Coordinates of C-alpha atoms and ligand atoms in Angstrom, one line a residue:
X1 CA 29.4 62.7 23.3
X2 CA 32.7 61.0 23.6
X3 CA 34.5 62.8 21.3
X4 CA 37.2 64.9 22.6
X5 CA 36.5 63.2 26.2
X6 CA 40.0 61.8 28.4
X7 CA 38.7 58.2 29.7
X8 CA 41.3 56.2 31.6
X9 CA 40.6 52.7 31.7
X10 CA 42.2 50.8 34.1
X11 CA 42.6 46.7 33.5
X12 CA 43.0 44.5 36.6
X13 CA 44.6 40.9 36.0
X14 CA 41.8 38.7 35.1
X15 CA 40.5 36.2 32.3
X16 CA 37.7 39.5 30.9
X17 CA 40.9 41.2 30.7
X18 CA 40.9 40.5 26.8
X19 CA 37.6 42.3 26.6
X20 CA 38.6 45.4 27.5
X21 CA 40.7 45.4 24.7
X22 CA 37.1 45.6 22.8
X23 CA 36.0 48.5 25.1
X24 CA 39.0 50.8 24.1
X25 CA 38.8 49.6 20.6
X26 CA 34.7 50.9 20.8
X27 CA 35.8 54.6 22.9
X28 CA 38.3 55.4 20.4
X29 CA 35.7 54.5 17.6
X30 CA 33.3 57.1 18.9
X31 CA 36.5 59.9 19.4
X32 CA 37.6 59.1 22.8
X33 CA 41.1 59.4 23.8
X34 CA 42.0 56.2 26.2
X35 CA 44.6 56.1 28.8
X36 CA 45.1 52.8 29.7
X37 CA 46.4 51.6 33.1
X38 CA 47.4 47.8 33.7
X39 CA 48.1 46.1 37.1
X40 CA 50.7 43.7 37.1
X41 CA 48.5 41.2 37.4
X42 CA 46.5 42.2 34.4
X43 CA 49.9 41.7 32.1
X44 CA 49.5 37.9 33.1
X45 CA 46.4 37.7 30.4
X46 CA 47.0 40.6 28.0
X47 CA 50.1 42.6 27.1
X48 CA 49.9 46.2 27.3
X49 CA 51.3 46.0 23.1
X50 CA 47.2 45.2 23.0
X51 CA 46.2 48.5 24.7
X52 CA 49.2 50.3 23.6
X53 CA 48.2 49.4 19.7
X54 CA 44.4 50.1 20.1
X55 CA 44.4 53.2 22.0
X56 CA 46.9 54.6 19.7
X57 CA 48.7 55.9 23.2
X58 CA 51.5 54.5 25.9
X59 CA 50.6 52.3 28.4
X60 CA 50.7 52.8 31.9
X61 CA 52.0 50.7 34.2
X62 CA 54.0 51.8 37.3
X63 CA 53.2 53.5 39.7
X64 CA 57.3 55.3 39.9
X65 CA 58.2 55.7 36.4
X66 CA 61.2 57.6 36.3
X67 CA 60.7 59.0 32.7
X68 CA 57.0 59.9 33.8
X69 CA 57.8 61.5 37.3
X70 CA 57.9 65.1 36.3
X71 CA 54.2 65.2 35.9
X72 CA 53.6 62.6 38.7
X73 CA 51.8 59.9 36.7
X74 CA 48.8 59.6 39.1
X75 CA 47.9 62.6 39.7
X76 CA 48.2 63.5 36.4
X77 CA 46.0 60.6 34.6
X78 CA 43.4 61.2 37.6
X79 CA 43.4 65.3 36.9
X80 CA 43.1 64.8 33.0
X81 CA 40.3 61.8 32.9
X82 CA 36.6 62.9 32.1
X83 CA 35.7 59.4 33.2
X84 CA 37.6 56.3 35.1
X85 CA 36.1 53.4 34.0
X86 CA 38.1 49.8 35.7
X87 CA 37.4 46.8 33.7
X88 CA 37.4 44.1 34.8
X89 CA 37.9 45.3 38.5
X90 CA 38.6 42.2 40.6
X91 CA 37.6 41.1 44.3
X92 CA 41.2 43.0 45.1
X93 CA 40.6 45.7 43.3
X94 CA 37.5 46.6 45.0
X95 CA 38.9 45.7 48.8
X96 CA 41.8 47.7 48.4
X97 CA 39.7 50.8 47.2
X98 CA 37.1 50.1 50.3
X99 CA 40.1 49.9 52.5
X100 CA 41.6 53.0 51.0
X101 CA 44.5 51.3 50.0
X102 CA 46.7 53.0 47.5
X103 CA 50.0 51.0 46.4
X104 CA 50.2 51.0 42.5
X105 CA 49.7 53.5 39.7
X106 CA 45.4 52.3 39.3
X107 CA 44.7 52.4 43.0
X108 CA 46.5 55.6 43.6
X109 CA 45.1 57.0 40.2
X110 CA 41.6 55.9 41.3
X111 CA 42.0 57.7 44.9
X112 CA 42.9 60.8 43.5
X113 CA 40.2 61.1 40.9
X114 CA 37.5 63.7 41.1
X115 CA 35.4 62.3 37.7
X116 CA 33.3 59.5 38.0
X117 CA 34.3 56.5 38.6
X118 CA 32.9 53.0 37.3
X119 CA 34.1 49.7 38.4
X120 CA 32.7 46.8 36.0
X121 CA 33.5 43.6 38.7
X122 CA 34.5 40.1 37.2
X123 CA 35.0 37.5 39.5
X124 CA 34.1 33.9 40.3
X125 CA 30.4 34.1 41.8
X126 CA 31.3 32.7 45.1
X127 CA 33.9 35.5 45.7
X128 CA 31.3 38.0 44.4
X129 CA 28.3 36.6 46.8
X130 CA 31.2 36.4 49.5
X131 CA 29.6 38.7 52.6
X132 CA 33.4 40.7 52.3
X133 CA 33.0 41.8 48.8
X134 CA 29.3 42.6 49.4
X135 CA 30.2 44.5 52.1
X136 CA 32.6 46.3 50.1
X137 CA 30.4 46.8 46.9
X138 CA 28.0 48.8 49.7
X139 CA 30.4 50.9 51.2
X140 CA 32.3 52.0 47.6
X141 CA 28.6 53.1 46.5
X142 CA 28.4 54.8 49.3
X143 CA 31.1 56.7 48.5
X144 CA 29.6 57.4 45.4
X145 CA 31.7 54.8 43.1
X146 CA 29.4 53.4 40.3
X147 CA 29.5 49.8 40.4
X148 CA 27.8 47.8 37.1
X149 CA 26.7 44.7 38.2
X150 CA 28.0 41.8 36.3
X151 CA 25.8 39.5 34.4
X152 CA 24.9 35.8 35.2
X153 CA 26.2 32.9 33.5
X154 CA 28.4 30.3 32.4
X155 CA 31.9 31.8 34.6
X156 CA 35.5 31.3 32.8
X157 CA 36.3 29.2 36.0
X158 CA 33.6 26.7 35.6
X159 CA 30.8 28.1 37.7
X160 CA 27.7 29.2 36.4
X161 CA 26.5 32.5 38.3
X162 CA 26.5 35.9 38.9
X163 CA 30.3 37.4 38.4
X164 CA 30.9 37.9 34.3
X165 CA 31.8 40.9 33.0
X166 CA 29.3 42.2 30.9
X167 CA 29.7 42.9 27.0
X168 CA 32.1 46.0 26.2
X169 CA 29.0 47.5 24.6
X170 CA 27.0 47.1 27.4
X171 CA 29.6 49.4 29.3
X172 CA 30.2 51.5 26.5
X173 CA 26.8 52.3 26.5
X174 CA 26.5 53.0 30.2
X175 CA 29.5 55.3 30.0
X176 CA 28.0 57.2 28.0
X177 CA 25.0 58.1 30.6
X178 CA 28.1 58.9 32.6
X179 CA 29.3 61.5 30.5
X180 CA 26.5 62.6 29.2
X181 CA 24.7 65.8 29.9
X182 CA 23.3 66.6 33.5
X183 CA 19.7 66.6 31.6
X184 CA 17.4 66.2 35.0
X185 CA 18.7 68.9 36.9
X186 CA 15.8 70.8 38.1
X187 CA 13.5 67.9 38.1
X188 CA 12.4 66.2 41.3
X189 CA 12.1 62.6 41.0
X190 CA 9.3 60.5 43.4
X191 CA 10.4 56.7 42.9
X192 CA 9.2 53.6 44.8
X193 CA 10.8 50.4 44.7
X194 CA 10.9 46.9 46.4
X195 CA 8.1 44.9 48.1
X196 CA 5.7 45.9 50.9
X197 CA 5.5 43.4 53.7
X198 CA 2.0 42.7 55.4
X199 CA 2.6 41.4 59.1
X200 CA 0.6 38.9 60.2
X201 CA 2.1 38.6 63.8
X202 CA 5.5 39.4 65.2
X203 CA 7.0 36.9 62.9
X204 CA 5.2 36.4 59.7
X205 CA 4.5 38.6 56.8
X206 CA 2.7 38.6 53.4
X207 CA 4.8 39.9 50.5
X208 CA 6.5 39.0 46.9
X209 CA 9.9 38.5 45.2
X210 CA 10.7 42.1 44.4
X211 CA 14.7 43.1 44.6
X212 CA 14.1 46.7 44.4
X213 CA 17.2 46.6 41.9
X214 CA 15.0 48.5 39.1
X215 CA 13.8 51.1 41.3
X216 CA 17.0 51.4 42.6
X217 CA 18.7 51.5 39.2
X218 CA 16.4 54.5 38.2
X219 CA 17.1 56.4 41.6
X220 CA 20.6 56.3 41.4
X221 CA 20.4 56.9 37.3
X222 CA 18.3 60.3 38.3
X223 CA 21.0 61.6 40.6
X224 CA 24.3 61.3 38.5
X225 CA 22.0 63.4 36.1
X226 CA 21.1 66.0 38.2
X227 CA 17.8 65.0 39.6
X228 CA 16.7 65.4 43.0
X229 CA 15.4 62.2 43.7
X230 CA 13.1 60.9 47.0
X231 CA 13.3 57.2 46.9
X232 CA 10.6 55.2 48.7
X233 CA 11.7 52.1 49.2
X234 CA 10.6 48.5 51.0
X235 CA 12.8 45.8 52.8
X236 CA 15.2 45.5 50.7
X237 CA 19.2 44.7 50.9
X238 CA 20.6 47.2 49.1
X239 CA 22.1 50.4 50.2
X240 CA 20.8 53.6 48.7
X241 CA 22.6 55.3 45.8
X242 CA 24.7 58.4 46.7
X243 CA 22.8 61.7 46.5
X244 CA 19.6 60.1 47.2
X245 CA 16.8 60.4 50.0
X246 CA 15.8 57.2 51.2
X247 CA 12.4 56.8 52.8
X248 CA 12.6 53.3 54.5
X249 CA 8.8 51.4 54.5
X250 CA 7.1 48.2 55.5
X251 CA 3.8 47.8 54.5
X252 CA 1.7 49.0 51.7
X253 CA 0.1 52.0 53.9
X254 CA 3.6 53.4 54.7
X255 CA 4.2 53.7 51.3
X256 CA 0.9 55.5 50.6
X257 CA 1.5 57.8 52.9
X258 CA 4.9 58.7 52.8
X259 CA 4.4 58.8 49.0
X260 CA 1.2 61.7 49.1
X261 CA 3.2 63.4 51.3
X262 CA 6.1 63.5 49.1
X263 CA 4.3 64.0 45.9
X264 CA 3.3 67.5 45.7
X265 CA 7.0 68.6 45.0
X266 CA 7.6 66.0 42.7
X267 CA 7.7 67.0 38.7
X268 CA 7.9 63.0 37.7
X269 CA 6.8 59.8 39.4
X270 CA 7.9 56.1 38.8
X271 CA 6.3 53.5 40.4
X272 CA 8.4 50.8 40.3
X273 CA 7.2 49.1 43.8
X274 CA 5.8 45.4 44.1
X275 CA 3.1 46.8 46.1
X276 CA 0.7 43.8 47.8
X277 CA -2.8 44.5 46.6
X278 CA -3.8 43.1 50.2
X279 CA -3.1 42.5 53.8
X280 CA -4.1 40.6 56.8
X281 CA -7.6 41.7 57.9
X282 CA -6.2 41.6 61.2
X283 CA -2.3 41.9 62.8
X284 CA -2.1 39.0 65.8
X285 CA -0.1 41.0 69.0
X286 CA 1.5 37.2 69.2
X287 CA 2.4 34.9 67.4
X288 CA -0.5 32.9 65.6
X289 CA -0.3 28.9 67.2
X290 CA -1.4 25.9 64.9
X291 CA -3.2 24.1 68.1
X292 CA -5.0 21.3 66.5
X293 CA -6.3 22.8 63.4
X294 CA -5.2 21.6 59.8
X295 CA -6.3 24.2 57.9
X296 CA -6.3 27.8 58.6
X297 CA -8.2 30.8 57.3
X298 CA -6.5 34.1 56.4
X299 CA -8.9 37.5 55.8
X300 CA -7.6 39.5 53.8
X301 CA -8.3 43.3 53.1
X302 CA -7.6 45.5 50.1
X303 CA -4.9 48.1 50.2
X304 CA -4.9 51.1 49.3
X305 CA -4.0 51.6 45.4
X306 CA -1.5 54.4 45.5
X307 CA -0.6 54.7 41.6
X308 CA -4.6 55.2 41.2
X309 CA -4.7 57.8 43.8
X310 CA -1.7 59.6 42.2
X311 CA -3.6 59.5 39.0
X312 CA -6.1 61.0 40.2
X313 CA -4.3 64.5 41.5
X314 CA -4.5 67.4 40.0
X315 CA -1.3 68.8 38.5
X316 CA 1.0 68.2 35.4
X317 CA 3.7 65.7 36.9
X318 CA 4.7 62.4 34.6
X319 CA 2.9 59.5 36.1
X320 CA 5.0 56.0 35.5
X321 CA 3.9 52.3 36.2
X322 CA 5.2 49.3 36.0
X323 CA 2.9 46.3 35.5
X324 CA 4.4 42.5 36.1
X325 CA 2.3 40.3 34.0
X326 CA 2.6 36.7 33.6
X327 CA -0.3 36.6 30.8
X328 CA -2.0 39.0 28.5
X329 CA 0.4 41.4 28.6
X330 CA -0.2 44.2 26.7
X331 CA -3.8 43.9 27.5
X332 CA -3.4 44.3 30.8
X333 CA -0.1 46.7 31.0
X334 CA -2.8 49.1 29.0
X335 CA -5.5 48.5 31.1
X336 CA -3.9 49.9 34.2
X337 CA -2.3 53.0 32.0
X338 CA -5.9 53.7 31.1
X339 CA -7.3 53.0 34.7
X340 CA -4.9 54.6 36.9
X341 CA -4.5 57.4 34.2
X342 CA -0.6 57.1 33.6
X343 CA 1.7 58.9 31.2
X344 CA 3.7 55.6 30.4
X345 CA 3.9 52.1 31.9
X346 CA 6.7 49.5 31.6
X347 CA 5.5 46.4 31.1
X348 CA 7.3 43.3 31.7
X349 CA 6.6 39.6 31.0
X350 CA 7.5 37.5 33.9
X351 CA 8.2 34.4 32.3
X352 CA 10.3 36.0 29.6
X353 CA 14.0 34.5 30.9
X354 CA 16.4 37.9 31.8
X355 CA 13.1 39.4 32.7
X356 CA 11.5 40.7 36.0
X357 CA 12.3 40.1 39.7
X358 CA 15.8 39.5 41.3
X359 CA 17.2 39.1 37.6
X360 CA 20.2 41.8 36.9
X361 CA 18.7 42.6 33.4
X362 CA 15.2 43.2 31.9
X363 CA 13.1 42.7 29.2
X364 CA 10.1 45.5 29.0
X365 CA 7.7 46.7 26.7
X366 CA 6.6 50.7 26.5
X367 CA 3.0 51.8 26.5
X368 CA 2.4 55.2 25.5
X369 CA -0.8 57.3 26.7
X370 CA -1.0 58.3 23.1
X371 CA -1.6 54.9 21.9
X372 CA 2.2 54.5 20.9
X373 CA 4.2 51.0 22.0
X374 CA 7.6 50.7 22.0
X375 CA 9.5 47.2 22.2
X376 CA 13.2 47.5 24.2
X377 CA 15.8 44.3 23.9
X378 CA 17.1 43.2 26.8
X379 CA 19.3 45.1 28.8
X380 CA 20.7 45.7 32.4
X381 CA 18.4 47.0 34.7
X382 CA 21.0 50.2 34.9
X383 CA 20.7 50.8 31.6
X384 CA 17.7 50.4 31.3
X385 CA 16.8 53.1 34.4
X386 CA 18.5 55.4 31.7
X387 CA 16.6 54.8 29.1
X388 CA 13.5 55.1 30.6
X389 CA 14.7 59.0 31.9
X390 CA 15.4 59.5 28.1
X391 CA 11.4 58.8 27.7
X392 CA 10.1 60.7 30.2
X393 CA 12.5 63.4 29.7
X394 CA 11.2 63.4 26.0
X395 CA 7.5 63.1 27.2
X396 CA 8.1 66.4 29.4
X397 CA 9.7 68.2 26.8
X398 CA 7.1 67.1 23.7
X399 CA 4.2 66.3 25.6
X400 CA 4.4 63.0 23.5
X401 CA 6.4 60.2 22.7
X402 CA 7.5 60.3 18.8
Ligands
CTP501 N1 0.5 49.8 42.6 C1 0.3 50.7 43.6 N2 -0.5 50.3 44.6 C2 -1.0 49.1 44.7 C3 -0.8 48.2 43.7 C4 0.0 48.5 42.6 O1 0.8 51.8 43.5 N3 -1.8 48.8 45.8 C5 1.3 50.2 41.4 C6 2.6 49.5 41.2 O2 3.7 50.1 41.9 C7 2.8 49.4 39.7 C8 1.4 49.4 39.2 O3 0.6 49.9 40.2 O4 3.4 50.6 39.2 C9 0.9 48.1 38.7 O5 1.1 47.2 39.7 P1 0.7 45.6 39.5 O6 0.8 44.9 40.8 O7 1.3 45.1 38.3 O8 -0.9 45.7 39.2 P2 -2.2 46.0 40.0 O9 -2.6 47.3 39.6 O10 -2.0 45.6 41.4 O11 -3.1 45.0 39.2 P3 -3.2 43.3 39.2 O12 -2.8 42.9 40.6 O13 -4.6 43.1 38.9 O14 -2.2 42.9 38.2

């Protein structure tokens, strides 16, 4: 897949710098040719001798580069690359490109570029959780920029968050969804995601920790290979993925019926939605007062169970479902894929640590209708959404899994 493929890699001047020098080191491995592109900044932490000695090709570094000019560096690196991958892409890096800012050879060559693009941020976790950046991480994916999240842990800088770059194979292997074949055009993806919230009154809900980020991850996966996708999502505080129809929902009875009336068109279903099994029996007009009471009674009333009711429909679409469990896994992940008559379902452990809800990776278990189970390590929730179109693509073409 990467052989023969033009992937620029741009470098922006932080400590994951020296990482990158693994990434090119892993694209020419697999027959890549890699144009490398430093900032200034970037030349702080590594020199471009690294890139220059591992990619086997000159470095690029200004943006005016007199013995370049005939060809017009920029435009030249952005018209050759299959891919533009920026890693690590600082807090600058990713204003400047929201801004539309263009002032040196990576931000110009980055403008100009009609092939994907994938920034891999690494920053400290305040500046990433900093509303400006957030802002900006929303409005680039708008625009159709991949961003990768970047992992949690211990930061370079001391903090322990959400800001490291993730492993070069991580990337690597996420690139190479990127350029890999447009596989799901044709299909027409049905994918729910988030919580459902279940008003009391005016100001109070029932719901559940659900992110949407997997549901998300698997909408936006769907589209950069071809798929049509519906997305059907919850409150949630995420923006949806370029080339993707959002269907905003609240409650649990929304989403059943803005699902059935999407589902008939649909050729695959994930259901990766938190859905609340119940809801108040009744919603106050006003606000509910405590008066003088120290306990309080709720009535609750069962929702509707819309991966059931899919299962139930006639037709040949691919039925996935996702099943939290925080005991008894396997036993109960198969229990609903028998019940609610599923193709597959993804099972994840909740107290499994990199696992479940509001956590940038996962950790999941695959149950097959035929009897098959399939263990996956953990991995980012966006590479994961991949891997799970790679099984159900499989399932559609085989009618089984292996
Ligand atoms: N689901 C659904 N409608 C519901 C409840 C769940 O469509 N009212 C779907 C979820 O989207 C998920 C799957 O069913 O794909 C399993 O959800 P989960 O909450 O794990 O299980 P339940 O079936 O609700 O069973 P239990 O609460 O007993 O674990």
């Amino acid at each position: 897949m990467f052989e023969g493929k033009e992937i620029v890699l741009g470098v922006c001047g932080g400590i994951a710098a020296y990482k990158a020098a693994e990434l090119v080191r892993l694209y020419v491995k697999a027959g890549a040719r890699v144009s490398v592109v430093m900032t200034a900044a970037a030349r702080q932490f590594v020199t471009p001798l690294t890139f220059q000695t591992l990619s086997g090709r000159p470095v690029f570094l200004e943006l005016f580069d007199p013995a370049r000019e005939q060809e017009i560096g920029h435009i030249s690196l952005a018209d050759r690359a299959d891919l533009l991958v920026v890693a690590p892409a600082t807090a600058n890096l990713l204003g400047k490109m929201a801004a539309g800012i263009a002032d040196d050879l990576l931000t110009t060559t980055l403008m100009a570029c009609k092939a994907p693009r994938l920034l891999v941020p690494a920053m400290n976790s305040n500046m990433w959780e900093d509303p400006i950046c957030r802002r900006n991480v929303v409005q680039l994916r708008e625009f159709g920029v991949q961003i990768m999240e970047p992992a949690t842990g211990m930061l370079a800088c001391g903090w322990e968050g959400q800001g490291k770059m993730p492993e070069p194979q991580e990337i690597f292997d996420l690139t190479r969804n990127l350029l890999g074949p447009r596989d799901l055009v044709g299909e027409t993806l049905l994918v729910t995601a988030g919580p459902t919230r279940e008003e009391l009154d005016p100001m109070r809900f029932l719901s559940n920790h659900s992110s949407g980020r997997m549901g998300y991850a698997i909408a936006r996966a769907a589209a950069e290979r071809g798929a049509r996708v519906h997305l059907v999502s919850g409150p949630v505080e995420r923006a949806a993925p370029a080339g993707v129809e959002l269907h905003p929902v609240i409650s649990a009875r929304e989403m059943h019926d803005r699902v059935m009336a999407l589902v008939k068109d649909c050729s695959m279903v994930f259901k990766t939605a938190a859905v609340a099994d119940f809801r108040p029996a009744c919603r106050h007009a006003q606000k509910i007062k405590k008066g003088a009471d120290l306990s309080l009674r709720l009535e609750l009333r069962r929702n509707p169970d819309i991966l059931a009711e899919l299962g139930r429909l006639p037709g040949d679409r691919l039925l996935i479902g996702f099943a939290a469990e925080t005991e008894h896994l396997r036993e109960h992940a198969r229990r609903k894929l028998e019940e609610k008559n599923l193709d597959l379902v993804v099972a994840n452990d909740l107290t499994v640590e990199g696992a479940g809800f509001g956590v940038e990776t996962n950790v999941v278990h695959l149950l097959y209708r035929n009897g098959k189970e399939e263990e996956l390590p953990r991995m980012s929730k966006d590479l994961l959404a991949h891997r799970l179109l790679d099984r159900a693509l499989s399932l559609r073409q085989t009618g089984t899994f292996h």
